[in-house]
XYZ file of C-alpha atoms in Angstrom:
532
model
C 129.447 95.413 123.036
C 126.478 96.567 124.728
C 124.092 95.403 127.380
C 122.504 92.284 125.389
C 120.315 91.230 128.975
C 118.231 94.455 127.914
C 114.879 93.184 127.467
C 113.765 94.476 124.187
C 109.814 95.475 123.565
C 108.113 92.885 121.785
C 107.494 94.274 118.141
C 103.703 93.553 117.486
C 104.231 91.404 114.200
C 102.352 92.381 111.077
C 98.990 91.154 110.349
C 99.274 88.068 107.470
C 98.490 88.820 103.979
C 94.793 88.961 103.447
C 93.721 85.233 102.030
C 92.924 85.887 97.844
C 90.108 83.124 97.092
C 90.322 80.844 94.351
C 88.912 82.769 91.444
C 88.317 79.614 89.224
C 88.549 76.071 91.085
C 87.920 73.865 88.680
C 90.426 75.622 85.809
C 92.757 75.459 89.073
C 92.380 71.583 90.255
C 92.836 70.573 86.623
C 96.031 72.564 86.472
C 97.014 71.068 89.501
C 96.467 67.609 87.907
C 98.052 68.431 85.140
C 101.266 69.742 87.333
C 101.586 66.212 88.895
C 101.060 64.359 85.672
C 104.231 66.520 83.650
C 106.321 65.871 86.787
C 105.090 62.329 86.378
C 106.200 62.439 82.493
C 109.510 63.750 83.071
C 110.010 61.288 85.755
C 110.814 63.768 88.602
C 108.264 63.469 91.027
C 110.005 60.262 92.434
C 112.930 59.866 90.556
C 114.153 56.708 89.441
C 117.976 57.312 91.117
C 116.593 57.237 94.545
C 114.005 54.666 94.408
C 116.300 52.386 96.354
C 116.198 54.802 99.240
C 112.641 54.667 99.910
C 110.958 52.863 102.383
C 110.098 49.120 101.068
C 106.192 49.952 101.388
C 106.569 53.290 98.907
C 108.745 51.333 96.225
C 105.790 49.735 94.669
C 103.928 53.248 93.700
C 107.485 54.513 92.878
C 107.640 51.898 90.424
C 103.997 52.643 89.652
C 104.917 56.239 88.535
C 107.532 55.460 86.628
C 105.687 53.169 84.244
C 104.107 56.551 83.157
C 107.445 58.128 82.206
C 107.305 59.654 78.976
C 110.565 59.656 76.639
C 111.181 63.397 78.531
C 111.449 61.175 81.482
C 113.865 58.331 79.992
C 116.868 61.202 79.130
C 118.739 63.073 81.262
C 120.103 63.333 84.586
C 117.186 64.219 87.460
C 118.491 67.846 87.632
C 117.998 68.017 84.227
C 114.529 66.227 83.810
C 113.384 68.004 86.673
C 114.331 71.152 85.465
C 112.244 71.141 81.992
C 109.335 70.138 83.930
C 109.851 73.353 86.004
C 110.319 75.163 82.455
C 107.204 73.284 81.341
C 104.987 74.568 84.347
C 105.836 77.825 84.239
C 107.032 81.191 86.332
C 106.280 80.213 89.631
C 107.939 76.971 89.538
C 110.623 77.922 87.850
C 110.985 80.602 91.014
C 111.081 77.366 93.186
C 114.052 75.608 91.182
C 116.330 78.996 91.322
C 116.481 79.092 94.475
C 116.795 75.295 94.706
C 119.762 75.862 91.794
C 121.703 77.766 94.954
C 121.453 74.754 97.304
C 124.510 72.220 96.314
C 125.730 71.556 99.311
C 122.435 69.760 100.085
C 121.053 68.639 96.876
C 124.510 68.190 94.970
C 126.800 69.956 92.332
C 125.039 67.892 90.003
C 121.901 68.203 90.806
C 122.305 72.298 91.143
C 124.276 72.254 88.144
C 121.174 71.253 85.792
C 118.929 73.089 87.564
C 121.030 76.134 87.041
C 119.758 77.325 83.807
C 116.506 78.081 85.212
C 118.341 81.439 86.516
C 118.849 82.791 83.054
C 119.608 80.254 79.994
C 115.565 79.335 79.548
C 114.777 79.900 75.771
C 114.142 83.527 74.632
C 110.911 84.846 72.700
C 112.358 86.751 69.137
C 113.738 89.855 68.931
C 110.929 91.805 66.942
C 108.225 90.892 69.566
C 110.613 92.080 72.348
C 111.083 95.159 70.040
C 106.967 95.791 69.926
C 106.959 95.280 73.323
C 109.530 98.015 74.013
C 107.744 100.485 71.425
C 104.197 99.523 72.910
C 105.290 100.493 76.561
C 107.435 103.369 76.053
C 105.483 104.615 73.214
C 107.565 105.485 71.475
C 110.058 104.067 68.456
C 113.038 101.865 69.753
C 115.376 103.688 67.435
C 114.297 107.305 69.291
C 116.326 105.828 71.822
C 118.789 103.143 71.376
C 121.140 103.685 68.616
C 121.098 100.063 68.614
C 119.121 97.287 70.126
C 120.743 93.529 70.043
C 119.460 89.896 70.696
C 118.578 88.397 73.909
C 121.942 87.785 76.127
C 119.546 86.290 79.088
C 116.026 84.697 79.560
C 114.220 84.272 82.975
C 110.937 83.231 83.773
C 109.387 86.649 83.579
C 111.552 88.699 81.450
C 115.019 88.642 79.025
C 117.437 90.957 78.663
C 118.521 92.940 75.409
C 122.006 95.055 75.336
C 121.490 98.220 73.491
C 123.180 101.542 73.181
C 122.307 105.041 74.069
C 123.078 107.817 71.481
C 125.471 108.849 74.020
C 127.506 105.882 73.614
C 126.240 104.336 76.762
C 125.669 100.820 77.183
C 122.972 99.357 78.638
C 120.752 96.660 79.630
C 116.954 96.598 78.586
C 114.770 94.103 80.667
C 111.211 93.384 78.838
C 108.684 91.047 80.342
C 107.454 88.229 78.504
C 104.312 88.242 76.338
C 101.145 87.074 78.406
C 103.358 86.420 81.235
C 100.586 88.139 84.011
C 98.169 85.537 82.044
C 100.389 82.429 82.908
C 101.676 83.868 86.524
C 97.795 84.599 87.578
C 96.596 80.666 86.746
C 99.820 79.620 88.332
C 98.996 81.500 91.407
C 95.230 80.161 91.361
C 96.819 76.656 91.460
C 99.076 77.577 94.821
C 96.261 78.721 96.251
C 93.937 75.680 95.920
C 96.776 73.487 97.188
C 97.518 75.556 100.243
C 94.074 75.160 100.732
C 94.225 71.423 100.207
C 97.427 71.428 102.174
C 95.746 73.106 105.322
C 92.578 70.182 105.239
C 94.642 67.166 104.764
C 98.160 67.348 105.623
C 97.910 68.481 109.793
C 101.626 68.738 109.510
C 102.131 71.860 106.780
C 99.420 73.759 109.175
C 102.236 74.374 111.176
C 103.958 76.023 107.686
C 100.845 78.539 107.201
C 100.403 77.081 103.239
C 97.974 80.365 102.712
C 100.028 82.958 104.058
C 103.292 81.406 102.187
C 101.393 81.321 98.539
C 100.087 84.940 99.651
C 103.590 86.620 100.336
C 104.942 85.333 97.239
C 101.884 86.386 95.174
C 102.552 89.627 96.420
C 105.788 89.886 95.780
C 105.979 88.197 91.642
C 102.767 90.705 91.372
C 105.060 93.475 92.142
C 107.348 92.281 90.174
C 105.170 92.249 86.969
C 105.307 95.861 86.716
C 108.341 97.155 85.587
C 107.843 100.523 87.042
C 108.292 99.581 90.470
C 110.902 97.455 89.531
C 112.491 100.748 88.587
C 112.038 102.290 91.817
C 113.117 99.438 93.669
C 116.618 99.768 92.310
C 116.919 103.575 92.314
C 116.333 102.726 96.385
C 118.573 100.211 96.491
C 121.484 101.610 94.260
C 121.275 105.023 96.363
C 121.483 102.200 99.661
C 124.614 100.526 98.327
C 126.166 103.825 97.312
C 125.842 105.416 100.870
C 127.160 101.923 102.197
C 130.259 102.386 99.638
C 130.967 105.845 100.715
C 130.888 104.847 104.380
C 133.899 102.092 103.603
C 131.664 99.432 103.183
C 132.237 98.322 99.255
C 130.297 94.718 99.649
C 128.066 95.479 96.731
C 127.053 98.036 93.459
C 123.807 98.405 91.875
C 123.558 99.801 88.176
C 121.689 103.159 87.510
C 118.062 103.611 85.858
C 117.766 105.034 82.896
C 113.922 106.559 83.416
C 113.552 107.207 80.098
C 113.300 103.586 79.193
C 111.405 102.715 81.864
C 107.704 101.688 80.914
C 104.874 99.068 82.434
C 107.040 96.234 80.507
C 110.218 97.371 80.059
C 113.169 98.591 82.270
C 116.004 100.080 81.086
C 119.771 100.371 83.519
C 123.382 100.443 82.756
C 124.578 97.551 81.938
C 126.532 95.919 84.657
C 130.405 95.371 84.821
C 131.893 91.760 84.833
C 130.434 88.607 84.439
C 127.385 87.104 85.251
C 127.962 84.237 87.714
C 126.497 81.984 85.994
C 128.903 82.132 83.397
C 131.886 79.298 84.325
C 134.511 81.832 83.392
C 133.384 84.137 85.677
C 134.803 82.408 88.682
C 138.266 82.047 86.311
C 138.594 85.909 85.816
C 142.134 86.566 86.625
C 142.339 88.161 90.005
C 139.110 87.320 91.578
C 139.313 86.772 94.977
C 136.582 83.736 95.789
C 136.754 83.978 99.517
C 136.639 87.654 99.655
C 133.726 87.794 96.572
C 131.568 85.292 98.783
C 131.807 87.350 101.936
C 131.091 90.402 100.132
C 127.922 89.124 99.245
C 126.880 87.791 102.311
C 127.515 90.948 104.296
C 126.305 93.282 101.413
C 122.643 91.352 102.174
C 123.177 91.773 105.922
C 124.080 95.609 105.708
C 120.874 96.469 103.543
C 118.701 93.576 105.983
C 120.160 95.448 109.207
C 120.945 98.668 108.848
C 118.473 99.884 106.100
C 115.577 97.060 106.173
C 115.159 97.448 102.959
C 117.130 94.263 100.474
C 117.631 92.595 97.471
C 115.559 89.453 98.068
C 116.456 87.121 94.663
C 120.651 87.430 95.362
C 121.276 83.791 93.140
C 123.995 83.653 90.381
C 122.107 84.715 87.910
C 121.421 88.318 89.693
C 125.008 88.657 90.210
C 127.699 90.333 88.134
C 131.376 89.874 89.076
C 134.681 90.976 88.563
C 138.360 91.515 90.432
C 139.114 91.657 92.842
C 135.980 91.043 95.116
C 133.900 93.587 92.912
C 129.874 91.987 92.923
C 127.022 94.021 91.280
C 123.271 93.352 91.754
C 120.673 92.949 88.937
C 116.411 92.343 88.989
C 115.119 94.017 91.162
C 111.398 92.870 91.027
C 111.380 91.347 94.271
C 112.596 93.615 97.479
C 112.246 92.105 101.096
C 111.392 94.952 103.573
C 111.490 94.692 107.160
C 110.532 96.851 110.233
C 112.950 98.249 113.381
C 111.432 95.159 115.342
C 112.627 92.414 112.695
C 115.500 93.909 112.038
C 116.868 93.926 115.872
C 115.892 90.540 116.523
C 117.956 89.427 113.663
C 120.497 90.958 114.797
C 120.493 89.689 118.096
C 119.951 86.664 116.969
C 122.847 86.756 114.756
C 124.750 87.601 117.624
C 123.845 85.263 120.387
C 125.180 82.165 117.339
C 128.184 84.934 117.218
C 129.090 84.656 120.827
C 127.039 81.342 121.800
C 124.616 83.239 123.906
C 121.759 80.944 123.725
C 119.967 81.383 126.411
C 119.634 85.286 124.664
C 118.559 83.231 121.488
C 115.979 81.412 123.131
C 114.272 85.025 125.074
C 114.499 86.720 121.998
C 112.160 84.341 120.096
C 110.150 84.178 123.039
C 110.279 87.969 123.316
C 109.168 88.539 119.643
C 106.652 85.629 119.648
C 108.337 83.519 117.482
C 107.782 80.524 120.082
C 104.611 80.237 121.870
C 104.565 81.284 125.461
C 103.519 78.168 126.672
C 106.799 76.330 126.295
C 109.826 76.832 128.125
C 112.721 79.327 127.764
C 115.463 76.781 128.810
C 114.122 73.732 127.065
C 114.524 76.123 123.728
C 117.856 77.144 124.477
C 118.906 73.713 125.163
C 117.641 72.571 121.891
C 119.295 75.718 119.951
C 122.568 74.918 121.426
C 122.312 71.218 119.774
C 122.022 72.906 116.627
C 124.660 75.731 117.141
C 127.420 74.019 118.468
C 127.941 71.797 115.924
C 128.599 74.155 113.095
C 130.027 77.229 114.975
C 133.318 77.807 113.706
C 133.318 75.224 111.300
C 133.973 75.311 107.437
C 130.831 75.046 104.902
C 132.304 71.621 103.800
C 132.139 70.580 107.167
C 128.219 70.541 107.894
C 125.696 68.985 106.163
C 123.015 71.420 105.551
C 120.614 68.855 104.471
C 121.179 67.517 108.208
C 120.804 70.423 109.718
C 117.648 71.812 108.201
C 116.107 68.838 109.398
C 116.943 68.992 112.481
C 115.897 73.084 112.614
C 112.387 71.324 110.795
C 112.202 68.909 113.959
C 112.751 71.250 116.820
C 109.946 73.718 114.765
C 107.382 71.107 115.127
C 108.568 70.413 118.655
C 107.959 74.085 119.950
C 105.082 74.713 117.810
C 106.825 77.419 115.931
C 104.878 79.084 112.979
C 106.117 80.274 109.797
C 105.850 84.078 109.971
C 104.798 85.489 106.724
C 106.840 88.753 107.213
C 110.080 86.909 107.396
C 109.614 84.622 104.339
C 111.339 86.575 102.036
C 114.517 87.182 104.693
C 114.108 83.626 104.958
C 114.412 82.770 101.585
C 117.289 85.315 100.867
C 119.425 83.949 102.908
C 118.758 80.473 101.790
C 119.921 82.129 98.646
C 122.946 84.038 99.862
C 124.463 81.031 101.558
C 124.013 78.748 99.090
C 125.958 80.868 96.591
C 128.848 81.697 99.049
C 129.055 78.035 99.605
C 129.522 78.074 95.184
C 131.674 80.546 95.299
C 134.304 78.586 98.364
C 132.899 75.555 99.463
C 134.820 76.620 102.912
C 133.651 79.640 103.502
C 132.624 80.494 106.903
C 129.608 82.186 106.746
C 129.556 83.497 110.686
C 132.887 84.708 110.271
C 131.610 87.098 107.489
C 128.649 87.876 109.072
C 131.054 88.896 112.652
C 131.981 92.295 111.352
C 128.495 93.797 110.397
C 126.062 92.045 112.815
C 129.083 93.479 115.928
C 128.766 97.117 113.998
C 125.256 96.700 114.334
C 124.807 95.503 117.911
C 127.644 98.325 118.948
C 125.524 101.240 117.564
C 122.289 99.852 118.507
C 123.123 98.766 122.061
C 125.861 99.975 122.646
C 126.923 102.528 125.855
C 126.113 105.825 122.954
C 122.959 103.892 121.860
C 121.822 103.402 125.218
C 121.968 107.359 126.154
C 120.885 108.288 122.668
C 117.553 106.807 123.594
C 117.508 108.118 126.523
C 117.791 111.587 125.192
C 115.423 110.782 122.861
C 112.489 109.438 125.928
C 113.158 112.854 127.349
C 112.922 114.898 124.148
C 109.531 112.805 123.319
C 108.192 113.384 126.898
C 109.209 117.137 127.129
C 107.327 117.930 123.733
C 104.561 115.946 125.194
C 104.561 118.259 127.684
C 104.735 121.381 125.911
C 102.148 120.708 123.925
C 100.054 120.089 126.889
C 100.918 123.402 127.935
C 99.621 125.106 124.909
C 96.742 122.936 124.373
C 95.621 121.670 127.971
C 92.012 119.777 128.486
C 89.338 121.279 128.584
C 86.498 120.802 131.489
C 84.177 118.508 130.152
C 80.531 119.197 131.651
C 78.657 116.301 132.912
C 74.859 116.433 132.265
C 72.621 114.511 134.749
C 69.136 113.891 133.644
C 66.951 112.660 136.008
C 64.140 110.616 134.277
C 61.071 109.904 135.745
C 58.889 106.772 135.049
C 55.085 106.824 134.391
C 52.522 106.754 136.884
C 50.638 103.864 135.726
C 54.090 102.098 135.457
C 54.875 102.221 138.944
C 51.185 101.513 140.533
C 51.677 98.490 137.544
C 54.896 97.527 139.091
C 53.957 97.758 142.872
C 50.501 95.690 142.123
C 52.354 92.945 140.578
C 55.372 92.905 143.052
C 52.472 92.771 145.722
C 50.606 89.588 144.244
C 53.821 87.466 143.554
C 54.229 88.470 147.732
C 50.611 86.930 148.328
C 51.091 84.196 146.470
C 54.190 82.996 148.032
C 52.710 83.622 151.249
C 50.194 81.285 150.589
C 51.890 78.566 149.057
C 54.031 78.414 152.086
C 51.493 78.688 154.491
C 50.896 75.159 155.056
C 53.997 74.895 156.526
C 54.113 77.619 158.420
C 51.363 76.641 160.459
């Protein structure tokens, strides 16, 4: 398997994203005000169903809040109330409760359930405003090149899809961002940012979180994906990633093709993608379909493009997911792509693999070694505390373990070793919040280490393994022998040192020697007393 006691260089991490002020602070406090007081409305800030479970002192502003429910706040489940105050606030929360949507094994079936329409069932703006859109972008009429363009099939936050056909019979999928949506994502953003700031000041515990660099990172990334352009590009890289995965044997994933000629600022044009969307409930009925094999597809089609390409996918819930028997899974939105360098990408992996083979005193250096923990604490002491979280759920089935446990307990032994969140990570992080939570949907026993096994061992084999090992050595001696040839052809030159002696004035030095002399005389004297 390779020689895993290797001490690997410590990858210098990326500098955070630079801090974006608040461009309007006022417009952004009364926002955030206005955030509290819908949640307050709809009765999902503290929700009625668990105001039993809070501590006796909390009750009476629980019961405080909820005389301010509005009649939003009297119907519905709390998935469901919750989620049309998401809808209510906009993009960026509505980001938060997908990936939320993906977490039932902590939150519920329910819960996730309701919540689950924030993925793509939101309500749709008409179809002759999508079609300006289209013709504004492209410039260009829609009929010049769709033979046929139909009504929304799905609405997100920032976009809805359209099918529509190509003259050559072609079906496809064309994505067109919302009217004023950069409008409503920039004020959202402006809100984050004043309570990360507020965050930072008066809560000493999410310091520890880095508020500014979290708000930051996803800026970045729902600023990316407001351009559909890039979009574009993103899944031209990917799709040519998941077909070279494919031809090498490994069929975990496909990505649909672009169609550039319907790609604009707004709009984004791809094949439309087979099967069904999992968010449909039929999908998981299709005759055929292999759950247990569909949910470890998509966890190790996330680890090959995280590992072995550092480039993935980083929104994988349902409602970016297409698929059919037996195992088959296609991606979709490609707006937001996690990248990560050789230094990330190892650790992973050999963090991966010291769960894999219970190695955690390997765990523990390699956070050390990459700076995850400060240096200040000790090696053992973090390996000790890993292995109370790993041994646990090793080997055991998803319905066994209690995520909601377990994150808490990763939360505590955070705070206990002063660990940082690391802004290059978050969307990794996030990801495979995501991926988990939707193999868990998929088989609510799946074993997510066992599907993870075959790609992270791949990985640490042609990394570290015995071929790796004199691969890089070959490759030392290549880089030092060109070194060295190109000191041959281009040696140093002699540099010339010039010495220039200065001299100081006369009058400076008869100035000097005067005044050294009187400070002389004047000592003298003052001590003459007791000399004699």
């Amino acid at each position: 398997m390779g020689d895993l006691t290797r001490r690997i260089d410590p990858a210098t991490p990326p500098p955070p994203p630079p801090t974006v002020p608040v461009r309007r602070p006022l417009e952004a406090w009364l926002r955030l005000m206005g955030w509290g007081w819908v949640l307050v409305r709809h009765d999902a800030l503290v929700p009625r169903e668990i105001t039993h479970l809070l501590p006796v002192w909390v009750r009476w502003i629980a019961h405080l809040l909820h005389a301010f429910a509005g009649r939003e706040g009297r119907d519905g489940r709390p998935g469901q109330r919750l989620g049309r105050a998401f809808e209510h606030l906009g993009p960026v929360a509505i980001k938060l409760g997908q990936v939320l949507a993906t977490r039932a094994d902590i939150f519920g079936v329910e819960f996730a359930r309701d919540l689950g329409r924030l993925k793509d069932a939101l309500a749709p703006f008409p179809v002759d405003q999508a079609r300006r859109e289209v013709e504004r972008s492209l410039g260009r009429p829609v009929e010049s090149l769709f033979t046929d363009f139909g009504p929304p099939v799905a609405a997100a936050s920032l976009a809805q899809a359209h099918p529509a056909w190509l003259a050559d019979g072609r079906k496809v999928a064309v994505k067109v961002l919302r009217p004023g949506i950069e409008r409503r994502v920039a004020h959202g953003l402006d809100s984050m940012r004043l309570a990360a700031r507020l965050a930072v000041r008066f809560v000493p515990l999410a310091r520890r979180l880095e508020p500014s660099a979290f708000v930051e990172t996803i800026a970045r990334a729902l600023q990316l994906e407001l351009d559909m352009r890039l979009e574009a590009a993103a899944a031209s890289e990917l799709k040519d990633i998941l077909d070279k995965v494919r031809e090498g044997g490994g069929g975990h994933m496909s990505a649909p093709a672009v169609i550039w000629d319907g790609v604009g600022k707004r709009v984004l044009t791809l094949e439309w993608a087979p099967g069904l969307p999992m968010t449909d409930p039929l999908a998981a009925e299709q005759p055929g379909l292999d759950k247990n094999a569909l949910a470890d597809n998509v966890v190790r089609a996330f680890l090959t493009q995280a590992l072995d390409y550092g480039t993935f996918h980083a929104d994988l819930h349902e409602g970016n997911l297409f698929c059919q028997a037996p195992a088959e899974v296609t991606a979709i939105d490609f707006g937001i792509i996690g990248r990560l360098g050789p230094g990330e990408r190892r650790y992973l992996a050999e963090i991966l693999w010291g769960f894999l083979s219970r190695d955690y005193d390997r765990i523990s250096r390699v956070h050390f070694e990459a700076g995850y923990v400060p240096p200040e604490h000790s090696v053992e002491a973090f390996a000790q505390a890993l292995r109370a979280v790993g041994e646990p759920v090793i080997g055991k089935q998803a319905s066994q373990v209690s995520m909601g446990r377990l994150l808490g307990q990763l939360f505590e032994i955070t705070d206990l070793f002063d660990m940082h969140l690391r802004p290059e990570l978050i969307l990794l992080q996030k990801t495979m919040v995501s991926v988990e939570g939707v193999a868990r949907r998929l088989n609510p026993d799946h074993d997510l280490w066992e599907a993870a096994r075959p790609i992270v061992e791949r990985w640490i084999r042609r990394e570290l393994g015995p071929q790796a090992q004199v691969r890089d050595a070959l490759e030392e001696v290549r880089a030092t022998l060109k070194a060295l040839s190109r000191l041959a052809q281009d040696p140093p030159r002699p540099q010339t040192v010039i010495i220039r002696e200065t001299r100081s004035p006369a009058w400076a030095v008869v100035g000097v020697t005067l005044a050294l002399a009187a400070s002389a005389a004047a000592l003298v004297l003052s001590l003459w007393p007791a000399i004699l």
